[in-house]
Tab-separated table of C-alpha atoms in Angstrom:
chain	number	residue	atom	x	y	z
U	1	MET	CA	4.162	-16.017	-27.661
U	2	LEU	CA	3.940	-12.848	-29.227
U	3	LEU	CA	0.185	-13.784	-29.813
U	4	LYS	CA	-0.510	-14.450	-26.268
U	5	LEU	CA	1.645	-10.992	-25.402
U	6	ILE	CA	-0.553	-9.051	-27.448
U	7	ILE	CA	-3.638	-10.737	-25.998
U	8	ILE	CA	-2.907	-9.911	-22.333
U	9	VAL	CA	-2.063	-6.402	-23.456
U	10	LEU	CA	-5.408	-5.777	-24.823
U	11	LEU	CA	-6.799	-7.248	-21.761
U	12	PHE	CA	-5.095	-5.314	-19.412
U	13	SER	CA	-6.003	-1.946	-21.895
U	14	ILE	CA	-9.539	-3.202	-21.439
U	15	ILE	CA	-9.224	-2.902	-17.837
U	16	TYR	CA	-7.526	0.389	-17.659
U	17	ASN	CA	-10.137	1.940	-20.092
U	18	LEU	CA	-13.200	0.455	-17.839
U	19	PHE	CA	-11.410	1.686	-14.635
U	20	ARG	CA	-10.657	5.538	-15.755
U	21	ALA	CA	-14.326	5.549	-17.073
U	22	LEU	CA	-15.620	4.468	-13.749
U	23	PHE	CA	-13.471	7.431	-12.323
U	24	ILE	CA	-14.945	10.069	-14.382
U	25	MET	CA	-18.369	8.699	-13.924
U	26	LEU	CA	-17.835	9.009	-9.987
U	27	LYS	CA	-16.503	12.679	-9.993
U	28	GLY	CA	-19.080	13.995	-12.501
U	29	THR	CA	-16.656	16.368	-13.979
U	30	GLN	CA	-16.015	16.314	-17.753
U	31	SER	CA	-12.474	17.058	-17.699
U	32	GLY	CA	-10.176	15.702	-20.300
U	33	GLU	CA	-11.496	12.480	-22.271
U	34	SER	CA	-15.538	11.546	-22.036
U	35	MET	CA	-16.846	8.570	-20.442
U	36	SER	CA	-18.596	7.477	-23.506
U	37	ARG	CA	-15.286	7.618	-25.425
U	38	LEU	CA	-13.371	5.666	-22.756
U	39	LEU	CA	-16.280	2.894	-22.947
U	40	GLY	CA	-15.999	2.760	-26.948
U	41	LYS	CA	-12.289	1.964	-26.487
U	42	ARG	CA	-13.070	-0.878	-24.035
U	43	VAL	CA	-15.857	-2.249	-26.448
U	44	PHE	CA	-13.210	-1.808	-29.377
U	45	PHE	CA	-10.352	-3.847	-27.369
U	46	SER	CA	-13.083	-6.354	-26.199
U	47	ALA	CA	-14.248	-7.060	-30.106
U	48	SER	CA	-10.479	-7.087	-30.863
U	49	VAL	CA	-9.536	-9.694	-28.393
U	50	LEU	CA	-12.200	-12.269	-29.361
U	51	LEU	CA	-11.809	-11.509	-33.300
U	52	LEU	CA	-8.006	-12.220	-32.495
U	53	ILE	CA	-8.563	-15.222	-30.541
U	54	LEU	CA	-11.315	-16.624	-33.140
U	55	ILE	CA	-8.651	-16.105	-36.280
U	56	ALA	CA	-5.514	-17.674	-34.284
U	57	LYS	CA	-7.609	-20.744	-33.590
U	58	GLY	CA	-8.938	-20.905	-37.022
U	59	LEU	CA	-5.275	-20.539	-38.117
U	60	GLY	CA	-4.052	-23.231	-35.984
U	61	TRP	CA	-1.818	-20.782	-34.005
U	62	LEU	CA	-3.671	-21.613	-30.715
U	63	ASN	CA	-4.636	-24.937	-29.579
U	64	PHE	CA	-7.316	-25.304	-26.913
U	65	ASN	CA	-7.529	-28.037	-24.166
U	66	PRO	CA	-9.872	-30.768	-24.981
U	67	ALA	CA	-13.033	-31.188	-23.093
U	68	PRO	CA	-12.736	-33.758	-20.312
U	69	GLY	CA	-15.175	-36.454	-22.233
U	70	ALA	CA	-14.038	-35.271	-25.545
U	71	THR	CA	-11.665	-38.263	-26.176
U	72	THR	CA	-12.995	-41.750	-26.002
U	73	HIS	CA	-11.207	-44.766	-26.014
U	74	LYS	CA	-12.779	-48.058	-27.834
U	75	GLN	CA	-11.484	-51.232	-26.910
U	76	THR	CA	-11.646	-54.200	-29.741
U	77	GLN	CA	-11.120	-57.805	-29.506
U	78	THR	CA	-8.807	-59.494	-31.601
U	79	SER	CA	-7.802	-63.304	-32.339
U	80	THR	CA	-10.117	-64.877	-30.220
U	81	ALA	CA	-12.082	-67.962	-31.329
U	82	ARG	CA	-15.658	-66.714	-30.367
U	83	PRO	CA	-16.697	-63.027	-29.060
U	84	HIS	CA	-17.504	-63.031	-25.425
U	85	GLN	CA	-18.526	-60.536	-23.193
U	86	GLN	CA	-15.529	-58.820	-21.456
U	87	SER	CA	-15.191	-57.451	-18.170
U	88	ALA	CA	-12.763	-55.816	-15.459
U	89	SER	CA	-12.746	-58.641	-13.232
U	90	THR	CA	-10.804	-62.012	-14.126
U	91	ARG	CA	-11.856	-64.117	-11.435
U	92	HIS	CA	-14.815	-66.215	-12.087
U	93	GLN	CA	-17.988	-65.180	-9.785
U	94	PRO	CA	-19.980	-68.000	-8.152
U	95	GLU	CA	-23.434	-68.559	-8.607
U	96	MET	CA	-25.872	-67.442	-5.897
U	97	GLN	CA	-28.773	-69.705	-4.858
U	98	ASN	CA	-31.935	-67.991	-3.664
U	99	ASP	CA	-32.267	-70.211	-0.595
U	100	ASP	CA	-32.670	-68.344	2.176
U	101	VAL	CA	-29.764	-70.023	4.399
U	102	ARG	CA	-29.421	-68.535	7.934
């Protein structure tokens, strides 16, 4: 839980520094912190979040959701005299004739 809270705080700081740099760019004045320093902080925080997520995944602290097609179930036949084709339908399908009946 603490790890997720740290990641959320870092993401909000990324957005905060990005918008501070935007307002400095729109004003055009160099009062206070420079725009490049704020954008540099944003890049540093972004790299920190990415590195933190990769380390946490490697250490097993974070578990991602599996992909929808990642898990497959295989059905095996047991205790049958001879293997046969299995289908979802249990009813015997009648054979069709080729005669045109109208």
